[in-house]
PDB file of C-alpha atoms in Angstrom:
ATOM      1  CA  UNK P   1     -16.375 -23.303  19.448  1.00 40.00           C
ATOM      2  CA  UNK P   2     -16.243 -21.199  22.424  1.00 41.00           C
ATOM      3  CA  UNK P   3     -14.616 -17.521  22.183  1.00 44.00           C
ATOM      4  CA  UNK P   4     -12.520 -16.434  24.797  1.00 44.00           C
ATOM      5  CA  UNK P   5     -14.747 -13.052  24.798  1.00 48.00           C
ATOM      6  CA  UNK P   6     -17.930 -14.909  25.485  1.00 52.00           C
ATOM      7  CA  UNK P   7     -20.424 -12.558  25.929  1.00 57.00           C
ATOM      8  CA  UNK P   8     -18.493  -9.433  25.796  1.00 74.00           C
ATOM      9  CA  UNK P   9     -17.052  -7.721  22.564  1.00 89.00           C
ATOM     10  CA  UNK P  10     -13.198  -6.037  22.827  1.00 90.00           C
ATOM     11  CA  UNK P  11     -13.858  -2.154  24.020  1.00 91.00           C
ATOM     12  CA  UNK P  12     -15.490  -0.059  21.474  1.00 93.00           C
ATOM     13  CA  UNK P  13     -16.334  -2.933  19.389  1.00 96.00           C
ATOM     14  CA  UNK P  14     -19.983  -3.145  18.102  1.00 96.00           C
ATOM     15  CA  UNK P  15     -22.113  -5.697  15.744  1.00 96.00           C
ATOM     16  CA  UNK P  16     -24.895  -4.530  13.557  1.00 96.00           C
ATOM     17  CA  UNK P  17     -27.810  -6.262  12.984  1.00 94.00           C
ATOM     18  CA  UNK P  18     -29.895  -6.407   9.494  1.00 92.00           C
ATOM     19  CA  UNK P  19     -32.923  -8.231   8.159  1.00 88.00           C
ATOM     20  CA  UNK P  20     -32.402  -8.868   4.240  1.00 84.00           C
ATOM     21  CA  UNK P  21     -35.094 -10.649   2.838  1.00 81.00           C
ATOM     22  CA  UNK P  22     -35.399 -14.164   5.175  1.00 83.00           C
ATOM     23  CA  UNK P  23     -31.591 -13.512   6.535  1.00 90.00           C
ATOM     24  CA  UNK P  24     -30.153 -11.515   8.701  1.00 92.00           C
ATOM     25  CA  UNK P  25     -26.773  -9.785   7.820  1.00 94.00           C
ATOM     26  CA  UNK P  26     -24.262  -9.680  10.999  1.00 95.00           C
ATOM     27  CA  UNK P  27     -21.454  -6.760  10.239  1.00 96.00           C
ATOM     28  CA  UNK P  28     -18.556  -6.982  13.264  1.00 97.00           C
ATOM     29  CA  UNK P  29     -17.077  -3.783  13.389  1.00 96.00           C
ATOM     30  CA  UNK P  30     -13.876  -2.907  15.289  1.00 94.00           C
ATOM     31  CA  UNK P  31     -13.447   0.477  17.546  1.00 92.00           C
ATOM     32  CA  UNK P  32     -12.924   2.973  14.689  1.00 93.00           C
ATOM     33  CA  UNK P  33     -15.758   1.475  13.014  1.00 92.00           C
ATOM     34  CA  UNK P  34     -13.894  -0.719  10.267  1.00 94.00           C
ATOM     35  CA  UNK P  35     -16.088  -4.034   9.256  1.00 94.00           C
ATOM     36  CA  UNK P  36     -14.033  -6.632  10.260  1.00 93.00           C
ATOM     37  CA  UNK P  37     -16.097  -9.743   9.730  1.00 95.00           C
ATOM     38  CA  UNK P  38     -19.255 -10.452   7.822  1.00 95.00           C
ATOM     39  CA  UNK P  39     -22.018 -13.447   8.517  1.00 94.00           C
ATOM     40  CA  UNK P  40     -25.746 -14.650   8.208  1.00 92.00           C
ATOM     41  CA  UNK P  41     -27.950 -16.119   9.476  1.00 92.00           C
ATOM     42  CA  UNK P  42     -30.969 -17.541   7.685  1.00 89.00           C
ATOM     43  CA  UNK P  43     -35.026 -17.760   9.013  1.00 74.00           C
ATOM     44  CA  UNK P  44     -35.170 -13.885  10.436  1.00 70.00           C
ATOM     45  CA  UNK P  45     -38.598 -12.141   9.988  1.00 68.00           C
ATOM     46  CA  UNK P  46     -38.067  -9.934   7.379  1.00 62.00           C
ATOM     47  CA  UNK P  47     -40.178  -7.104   9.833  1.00 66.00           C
ATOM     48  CA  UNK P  48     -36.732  -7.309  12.364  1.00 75.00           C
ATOM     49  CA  UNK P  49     -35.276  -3.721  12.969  1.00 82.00           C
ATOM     50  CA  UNK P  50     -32.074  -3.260  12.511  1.00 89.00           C
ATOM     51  CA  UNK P  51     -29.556  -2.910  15.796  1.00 91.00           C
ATOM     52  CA  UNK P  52     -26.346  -2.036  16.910  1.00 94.00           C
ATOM     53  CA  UNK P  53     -25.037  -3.953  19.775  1.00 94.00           C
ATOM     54  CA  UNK P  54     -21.727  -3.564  22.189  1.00 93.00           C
ATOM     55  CA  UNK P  55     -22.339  -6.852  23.975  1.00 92.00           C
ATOM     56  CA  UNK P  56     -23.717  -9.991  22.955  1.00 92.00           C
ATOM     57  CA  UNK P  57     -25.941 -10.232  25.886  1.00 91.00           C
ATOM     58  CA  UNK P  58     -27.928  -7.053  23.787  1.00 92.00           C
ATOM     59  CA  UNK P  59     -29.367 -10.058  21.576  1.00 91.00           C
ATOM     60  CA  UNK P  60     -32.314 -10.974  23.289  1.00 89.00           C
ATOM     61  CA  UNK P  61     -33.193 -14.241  20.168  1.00 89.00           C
ATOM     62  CA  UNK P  62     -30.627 -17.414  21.218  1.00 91.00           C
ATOM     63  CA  UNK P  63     -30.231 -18.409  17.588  1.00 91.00           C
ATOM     64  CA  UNK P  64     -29.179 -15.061  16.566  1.00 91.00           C
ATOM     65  CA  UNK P  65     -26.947 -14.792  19.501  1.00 92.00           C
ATOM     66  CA  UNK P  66     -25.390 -17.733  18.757  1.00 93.00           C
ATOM     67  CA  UNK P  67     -25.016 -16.383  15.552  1.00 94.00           C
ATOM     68  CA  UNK P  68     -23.420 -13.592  16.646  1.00 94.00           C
ATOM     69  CA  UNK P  69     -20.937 -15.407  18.894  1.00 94.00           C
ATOM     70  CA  UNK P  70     -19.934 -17.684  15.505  1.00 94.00           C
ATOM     71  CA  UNK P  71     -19.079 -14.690  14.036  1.00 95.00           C
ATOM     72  CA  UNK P  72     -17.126 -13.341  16.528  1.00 94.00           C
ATOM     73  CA  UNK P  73     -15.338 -16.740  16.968  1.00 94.00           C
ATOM     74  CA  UNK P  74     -14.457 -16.673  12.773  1.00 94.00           C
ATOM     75  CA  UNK P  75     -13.014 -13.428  12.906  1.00 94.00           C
ATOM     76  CA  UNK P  76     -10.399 -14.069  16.098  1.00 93.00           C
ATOM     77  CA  UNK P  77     -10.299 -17.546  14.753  1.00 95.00           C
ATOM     78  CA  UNK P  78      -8.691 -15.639  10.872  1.00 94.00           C
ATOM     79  CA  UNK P  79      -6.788 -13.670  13.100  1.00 94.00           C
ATOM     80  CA  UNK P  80      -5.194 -16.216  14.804  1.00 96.00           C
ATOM     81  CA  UNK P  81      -4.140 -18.043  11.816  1.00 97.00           C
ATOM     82  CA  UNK P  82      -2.992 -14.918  10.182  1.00 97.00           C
ATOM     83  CA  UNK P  83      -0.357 -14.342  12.884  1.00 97.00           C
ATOM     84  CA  UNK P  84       0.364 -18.143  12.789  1.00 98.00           C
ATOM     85  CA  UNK P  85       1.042 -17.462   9.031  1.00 97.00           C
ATOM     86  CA  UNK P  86       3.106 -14.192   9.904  1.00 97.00           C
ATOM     87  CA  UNK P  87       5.399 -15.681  12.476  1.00 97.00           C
ATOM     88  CA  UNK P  88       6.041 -18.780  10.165  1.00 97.00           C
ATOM     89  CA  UNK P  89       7.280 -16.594   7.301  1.00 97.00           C
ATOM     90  CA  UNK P  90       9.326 -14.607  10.096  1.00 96.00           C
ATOM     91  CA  UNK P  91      10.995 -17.968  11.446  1.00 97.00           C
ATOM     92  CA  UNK P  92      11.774 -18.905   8.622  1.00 96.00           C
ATOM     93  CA  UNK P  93      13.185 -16.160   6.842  1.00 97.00           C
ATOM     94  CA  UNK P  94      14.415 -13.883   9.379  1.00 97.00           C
ATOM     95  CA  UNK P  95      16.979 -12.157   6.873  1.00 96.00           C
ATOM     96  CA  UNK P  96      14.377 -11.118   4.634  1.00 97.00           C
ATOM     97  CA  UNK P  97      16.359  -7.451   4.624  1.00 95.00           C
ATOM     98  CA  UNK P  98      19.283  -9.065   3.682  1.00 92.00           C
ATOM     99  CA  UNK P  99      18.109 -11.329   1.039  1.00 94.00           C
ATOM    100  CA  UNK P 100      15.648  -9.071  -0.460  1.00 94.00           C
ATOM    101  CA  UNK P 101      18.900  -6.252  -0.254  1.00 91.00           C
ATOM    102  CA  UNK P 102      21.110  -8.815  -2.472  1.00 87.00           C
ATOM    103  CA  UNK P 103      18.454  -9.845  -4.593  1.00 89.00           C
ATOM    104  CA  UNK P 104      18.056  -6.101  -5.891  1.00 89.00           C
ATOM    105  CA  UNK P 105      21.841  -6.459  -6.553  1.00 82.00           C
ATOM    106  CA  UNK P 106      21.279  -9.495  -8.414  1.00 80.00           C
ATOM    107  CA  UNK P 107      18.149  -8.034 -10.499  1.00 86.00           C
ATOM    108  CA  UNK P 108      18.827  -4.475 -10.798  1.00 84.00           C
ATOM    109  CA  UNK P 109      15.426  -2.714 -10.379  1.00 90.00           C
ATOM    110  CA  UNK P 110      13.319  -5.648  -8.842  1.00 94.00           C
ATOM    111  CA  UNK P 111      10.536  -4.638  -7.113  1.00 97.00           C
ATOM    112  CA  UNK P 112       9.767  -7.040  -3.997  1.00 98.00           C
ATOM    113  CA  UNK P 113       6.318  -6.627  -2.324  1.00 97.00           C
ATOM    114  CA  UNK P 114       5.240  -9.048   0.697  1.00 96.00           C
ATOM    115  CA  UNK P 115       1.552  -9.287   1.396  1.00 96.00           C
ATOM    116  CA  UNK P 116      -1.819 -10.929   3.183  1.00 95.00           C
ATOM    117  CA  UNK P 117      -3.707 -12.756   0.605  1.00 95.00           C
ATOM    118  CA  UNK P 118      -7.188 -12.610   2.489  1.00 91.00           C
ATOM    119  CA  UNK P 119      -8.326 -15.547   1.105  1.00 92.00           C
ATOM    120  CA  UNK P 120      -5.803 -17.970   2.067  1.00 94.00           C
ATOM    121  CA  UNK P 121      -4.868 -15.952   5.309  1.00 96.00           C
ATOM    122  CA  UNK P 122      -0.935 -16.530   4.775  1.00 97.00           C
ATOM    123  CA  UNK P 123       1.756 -13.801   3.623  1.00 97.00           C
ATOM    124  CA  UNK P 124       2.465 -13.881  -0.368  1.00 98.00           C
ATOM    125  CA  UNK P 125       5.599 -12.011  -2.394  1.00 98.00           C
ATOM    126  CA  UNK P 126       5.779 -10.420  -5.393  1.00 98.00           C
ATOM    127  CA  UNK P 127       8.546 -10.002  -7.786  1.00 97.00           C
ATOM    128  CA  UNK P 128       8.523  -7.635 -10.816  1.00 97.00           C
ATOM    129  CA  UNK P 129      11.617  -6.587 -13.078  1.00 94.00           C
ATOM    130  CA  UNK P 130      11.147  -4.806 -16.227  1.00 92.00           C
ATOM    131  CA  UNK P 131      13.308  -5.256 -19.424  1.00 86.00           C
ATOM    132  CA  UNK P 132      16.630  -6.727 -19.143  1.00 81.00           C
ATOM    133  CA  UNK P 133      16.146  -7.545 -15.227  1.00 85.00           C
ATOM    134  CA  UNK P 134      13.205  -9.885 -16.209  1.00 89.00           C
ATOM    135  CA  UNK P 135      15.239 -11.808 -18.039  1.00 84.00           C
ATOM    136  CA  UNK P 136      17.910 -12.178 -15.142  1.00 80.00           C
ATOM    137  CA  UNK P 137      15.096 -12.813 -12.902  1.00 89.00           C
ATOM    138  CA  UNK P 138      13.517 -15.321 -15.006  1.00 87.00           C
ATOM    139  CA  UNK P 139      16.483 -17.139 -14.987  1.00 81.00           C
ATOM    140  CA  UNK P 140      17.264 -16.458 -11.154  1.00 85.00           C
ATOM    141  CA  UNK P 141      13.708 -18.542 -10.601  1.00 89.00           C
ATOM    142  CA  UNK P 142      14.685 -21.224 -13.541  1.00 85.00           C
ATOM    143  CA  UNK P 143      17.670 -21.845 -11.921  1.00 82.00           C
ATOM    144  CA  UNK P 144      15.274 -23.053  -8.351  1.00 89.00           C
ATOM    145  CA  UNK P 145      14.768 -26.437  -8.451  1.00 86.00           C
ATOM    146  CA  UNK P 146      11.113 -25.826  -7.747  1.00 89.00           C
ATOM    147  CA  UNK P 147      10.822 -22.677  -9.685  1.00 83.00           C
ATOM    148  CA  UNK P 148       8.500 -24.761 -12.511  1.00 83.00           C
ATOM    149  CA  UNK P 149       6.456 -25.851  -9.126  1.00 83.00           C
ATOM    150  CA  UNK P 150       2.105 -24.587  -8.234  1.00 92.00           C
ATOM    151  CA  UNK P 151       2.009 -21.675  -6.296  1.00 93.00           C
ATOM    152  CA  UNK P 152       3.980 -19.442  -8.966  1.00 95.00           C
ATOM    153  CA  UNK P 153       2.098 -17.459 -11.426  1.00 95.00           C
ATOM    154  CA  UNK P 154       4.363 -15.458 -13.777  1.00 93.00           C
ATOM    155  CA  UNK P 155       3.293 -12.733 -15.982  1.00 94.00           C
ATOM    156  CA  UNK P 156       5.085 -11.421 -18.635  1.00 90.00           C
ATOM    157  CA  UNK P 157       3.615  -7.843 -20.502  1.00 90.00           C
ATOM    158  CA  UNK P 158       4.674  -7.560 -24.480  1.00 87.00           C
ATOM    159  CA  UNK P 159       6.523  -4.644 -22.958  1.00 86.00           C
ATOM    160  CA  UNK P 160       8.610  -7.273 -21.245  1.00 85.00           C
ATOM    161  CA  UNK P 161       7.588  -6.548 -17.738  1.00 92.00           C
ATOM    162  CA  UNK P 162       7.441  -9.349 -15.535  1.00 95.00           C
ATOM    163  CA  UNK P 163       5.694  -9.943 -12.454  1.00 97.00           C
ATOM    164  CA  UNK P 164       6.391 -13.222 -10.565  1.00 97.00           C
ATOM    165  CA  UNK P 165       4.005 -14.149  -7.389  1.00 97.00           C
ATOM    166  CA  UNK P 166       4.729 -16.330  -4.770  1.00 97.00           C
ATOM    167  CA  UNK P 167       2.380 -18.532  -2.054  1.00 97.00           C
ATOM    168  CA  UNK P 168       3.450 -18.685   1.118  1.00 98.00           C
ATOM    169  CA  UNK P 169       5.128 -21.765   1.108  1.00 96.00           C
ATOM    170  CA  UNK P 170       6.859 -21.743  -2.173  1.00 97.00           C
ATOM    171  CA  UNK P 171       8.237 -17.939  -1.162  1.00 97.00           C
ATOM    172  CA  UNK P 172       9.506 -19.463   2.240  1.00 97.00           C
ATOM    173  CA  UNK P 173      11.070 -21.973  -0.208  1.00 96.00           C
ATOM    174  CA  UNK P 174      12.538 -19.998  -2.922  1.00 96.00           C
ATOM    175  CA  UNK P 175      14.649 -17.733  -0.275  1.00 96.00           C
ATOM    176  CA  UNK P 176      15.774 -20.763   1.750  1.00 95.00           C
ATOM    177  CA  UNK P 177      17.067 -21.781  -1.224  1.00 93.00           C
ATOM    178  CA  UNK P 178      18.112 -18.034  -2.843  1.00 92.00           C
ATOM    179  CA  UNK P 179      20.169 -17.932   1.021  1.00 91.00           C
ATOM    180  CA  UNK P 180      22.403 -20.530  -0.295  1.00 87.00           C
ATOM    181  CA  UNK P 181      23.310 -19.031  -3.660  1.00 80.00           C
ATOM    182  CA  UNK P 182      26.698 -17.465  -3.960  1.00 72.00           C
ATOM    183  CA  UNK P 183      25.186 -14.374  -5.566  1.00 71.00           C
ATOM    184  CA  UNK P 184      27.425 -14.302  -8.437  1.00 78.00           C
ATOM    185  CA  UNK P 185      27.313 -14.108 -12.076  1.00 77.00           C
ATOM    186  CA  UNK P 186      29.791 -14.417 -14.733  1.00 77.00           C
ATOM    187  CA  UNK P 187      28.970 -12.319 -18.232  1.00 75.00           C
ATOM    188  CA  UNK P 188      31.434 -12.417 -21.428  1.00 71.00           C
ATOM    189  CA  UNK P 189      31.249 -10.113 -24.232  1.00 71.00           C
ATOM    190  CA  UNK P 190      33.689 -10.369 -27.380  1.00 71.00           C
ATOM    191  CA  UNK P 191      36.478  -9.579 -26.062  1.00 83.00           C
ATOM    192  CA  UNK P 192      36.134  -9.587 -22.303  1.00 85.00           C
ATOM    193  CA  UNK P 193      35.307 -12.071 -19.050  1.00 84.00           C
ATOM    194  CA  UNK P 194      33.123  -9.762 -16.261  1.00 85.00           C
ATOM    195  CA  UNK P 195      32.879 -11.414 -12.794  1.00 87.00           C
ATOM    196  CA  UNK P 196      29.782  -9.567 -10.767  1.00 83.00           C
ATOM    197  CA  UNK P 197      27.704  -9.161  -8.132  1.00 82.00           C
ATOM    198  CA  UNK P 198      24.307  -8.184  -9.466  1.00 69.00           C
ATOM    199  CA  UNK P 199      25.377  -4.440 -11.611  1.00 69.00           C
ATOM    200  CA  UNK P 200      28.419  -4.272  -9.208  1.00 81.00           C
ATOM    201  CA  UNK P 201      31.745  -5.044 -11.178  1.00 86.00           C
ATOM    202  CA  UNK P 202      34.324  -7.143  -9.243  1.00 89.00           C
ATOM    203  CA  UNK P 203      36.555  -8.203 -11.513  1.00 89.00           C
ATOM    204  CA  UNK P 204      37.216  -8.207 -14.952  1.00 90.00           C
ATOM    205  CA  UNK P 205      39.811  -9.461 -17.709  1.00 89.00           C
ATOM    206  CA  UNK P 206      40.698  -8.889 -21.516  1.00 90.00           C
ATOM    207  CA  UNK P 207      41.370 -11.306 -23.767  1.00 88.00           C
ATOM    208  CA  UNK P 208      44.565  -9.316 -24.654  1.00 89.00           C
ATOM    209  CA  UNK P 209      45.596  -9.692 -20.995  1.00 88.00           C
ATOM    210  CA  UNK P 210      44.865 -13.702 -20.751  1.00 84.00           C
ATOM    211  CA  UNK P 211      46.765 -13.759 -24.488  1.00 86.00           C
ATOM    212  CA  UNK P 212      49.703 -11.951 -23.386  1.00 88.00           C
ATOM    213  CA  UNK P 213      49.909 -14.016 -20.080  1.00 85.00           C
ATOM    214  CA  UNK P 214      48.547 -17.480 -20.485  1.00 80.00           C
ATOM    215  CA  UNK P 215      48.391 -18.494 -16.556  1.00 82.00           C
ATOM    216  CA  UNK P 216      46.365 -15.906 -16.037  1.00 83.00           C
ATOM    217  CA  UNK P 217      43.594 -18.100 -17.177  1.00 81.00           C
ATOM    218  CA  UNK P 218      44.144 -20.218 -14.194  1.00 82.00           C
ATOM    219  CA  UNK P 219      43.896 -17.579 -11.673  1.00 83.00           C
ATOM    220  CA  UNK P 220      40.242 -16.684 -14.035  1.00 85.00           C
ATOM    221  CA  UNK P 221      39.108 -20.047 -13.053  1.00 83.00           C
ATOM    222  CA  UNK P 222      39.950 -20.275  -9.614  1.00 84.00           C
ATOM    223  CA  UNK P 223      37.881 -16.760  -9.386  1.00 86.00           C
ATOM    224  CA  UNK P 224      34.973 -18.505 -10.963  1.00 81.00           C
ATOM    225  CA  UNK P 225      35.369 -21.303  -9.028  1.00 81.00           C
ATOM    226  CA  UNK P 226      35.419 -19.221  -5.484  1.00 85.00           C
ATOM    227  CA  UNK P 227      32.333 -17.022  -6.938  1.00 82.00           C
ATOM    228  CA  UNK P 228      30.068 -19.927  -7.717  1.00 75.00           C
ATOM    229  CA  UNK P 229      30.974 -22.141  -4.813  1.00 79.00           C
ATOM    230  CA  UNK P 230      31.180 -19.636  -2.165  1.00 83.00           C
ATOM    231  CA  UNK P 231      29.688 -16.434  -3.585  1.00 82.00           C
ATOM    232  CA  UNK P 232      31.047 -12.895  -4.389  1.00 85.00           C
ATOM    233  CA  UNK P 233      31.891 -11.723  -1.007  1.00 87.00           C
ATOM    234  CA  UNK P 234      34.354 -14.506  -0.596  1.00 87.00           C
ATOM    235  CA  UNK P 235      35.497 -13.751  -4.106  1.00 88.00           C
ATOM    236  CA  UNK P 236      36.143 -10.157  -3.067  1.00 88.00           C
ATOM    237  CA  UNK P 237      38.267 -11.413   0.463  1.00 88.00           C
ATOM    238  CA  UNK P 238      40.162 -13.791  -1.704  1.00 87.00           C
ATOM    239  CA  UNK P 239      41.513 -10.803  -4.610  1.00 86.00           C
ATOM    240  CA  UNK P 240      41.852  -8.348  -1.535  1.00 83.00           C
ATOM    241  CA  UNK P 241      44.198 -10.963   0.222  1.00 78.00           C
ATOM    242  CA  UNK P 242      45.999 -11.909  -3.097  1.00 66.00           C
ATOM    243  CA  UNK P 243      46.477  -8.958  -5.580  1.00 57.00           C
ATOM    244  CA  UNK P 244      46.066  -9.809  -9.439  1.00 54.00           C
ATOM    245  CA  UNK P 245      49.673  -9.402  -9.450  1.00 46.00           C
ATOM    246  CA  UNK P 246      50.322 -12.310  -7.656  1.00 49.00           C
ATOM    247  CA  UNK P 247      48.215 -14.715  -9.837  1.00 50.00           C
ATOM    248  CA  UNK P 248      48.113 -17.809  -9.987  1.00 47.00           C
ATOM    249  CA  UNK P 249      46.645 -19.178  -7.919  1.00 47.00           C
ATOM    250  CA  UNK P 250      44.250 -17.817  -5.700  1.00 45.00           C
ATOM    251  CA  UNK P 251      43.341 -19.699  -2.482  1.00 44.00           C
TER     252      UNK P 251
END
């Protein structure tokens, strides 16, 4: 493989040379003097000094040059594919903002964390909810099609904390889908029918109201029916446009 430095390292850009034993350790360090990339190679007189070059021309031995130039051709080599990897997960979720925005609606407290795994040079997310939110984002990733699919480790704490992380390509998966949820959730208590949008409140009905007018119940269902089919926005044009007053139906 054949860098497209060569035999010249970026500006500033040094590798240091070390004799362990019968190997000798090759440490590419960038221009504020962070190791970057680490590599070996093996049959080096244990006797060799140690030396910091700025070129590769600086190594006099071919097989350690070579060396040298395999290591700088790994490192641009990661780089490359981590960018690859970065501009995937951009293409394909360019709303992250927006879908990260309404999944904190959906999951009160969520905590969502994007980063580099290093081993597998792609992006992964993280999702932890504690309490009451785990269980609403347990069932927001049960509800996936693929949410019982590899690349998702879940951890749950007897403190009921729960931390859900994502490859790559099952996080690029699990928003493409999570865009095409309405975003709406319907919760009943004894006496009551709550239509909402994550903790926000859009609607809501008592059974004394539904008992004392019986059509109401149709205008309930259509709501439902807009919230699940085209999500809570469109549920909140379709009351603004058509007052409770005027019930049944709604469009």
């Amino acid at each position: 493989m054949t860098s497209a430095h060569d035999h010249a390292l970026p500006d500033g850009w040094t590798i240091h040379l070390r004799a362990a034993l019968n190997l000798t350790v090759l440490t590419l360090c960038d221009g504020d003097g962070r190791d970057c990339e680490i590599g070996y190679h093996s049959g080096t007189d244990v006797g060799s000094p140690e030396l910091t070059v700025r070129a590769l021309d600086e190594i006099t031995d071919d097989a350690l040059r070579a060396a040298a130039l395999e290591l700088l051709d790994n490192y641009f080599a990661r780089r490359a594919t981590v960018h690859a990897n970065a501009a995937a997960f951009t293409a394909a979720v360019p709303d992250w903002s927006d879908l990260t925005g309404r999944m904190r609606r959906t999951v009160p407290g969520c905590r969502i964390d994007a980063d580099l795994d290093h081993q597998a040079l792609a992006l992964t997310m993280t999702l932890a909810a504690d309490g009451p939110s785990a269980g609403r984002l347990l069932t927001l990733i049960a509800s996936w099609p693929e949410g019982g699919a590899d690349g998702i480790d879940r951890e749950l704490t007897e403190t009921g904390a729960l931390t859900v992380r994502f490859t790559q390509t099952r996080a690029q998966g699990f928003l493409s889908w999570y865009r095409t949820e309405p975003g709406f959730a319907v919760d009943f208590d004894a006496d009551s029918v709550y239509l909402r949008d994550g903790e926000d409140e859009i609607a809501m009905w008592t059974q004394a109201e539904w008992t004392e007018d019986h059509l109401l119940v149709l205008g309930i269902v259509h709501a439902v029916a807009i919230g699940h089919t085209q999500g809570a926005d469109a549920l909140r044009d379709a009351l603004a446009r058509q007052p409770r007053a005027d019930w049944p139906p709604l469009p």
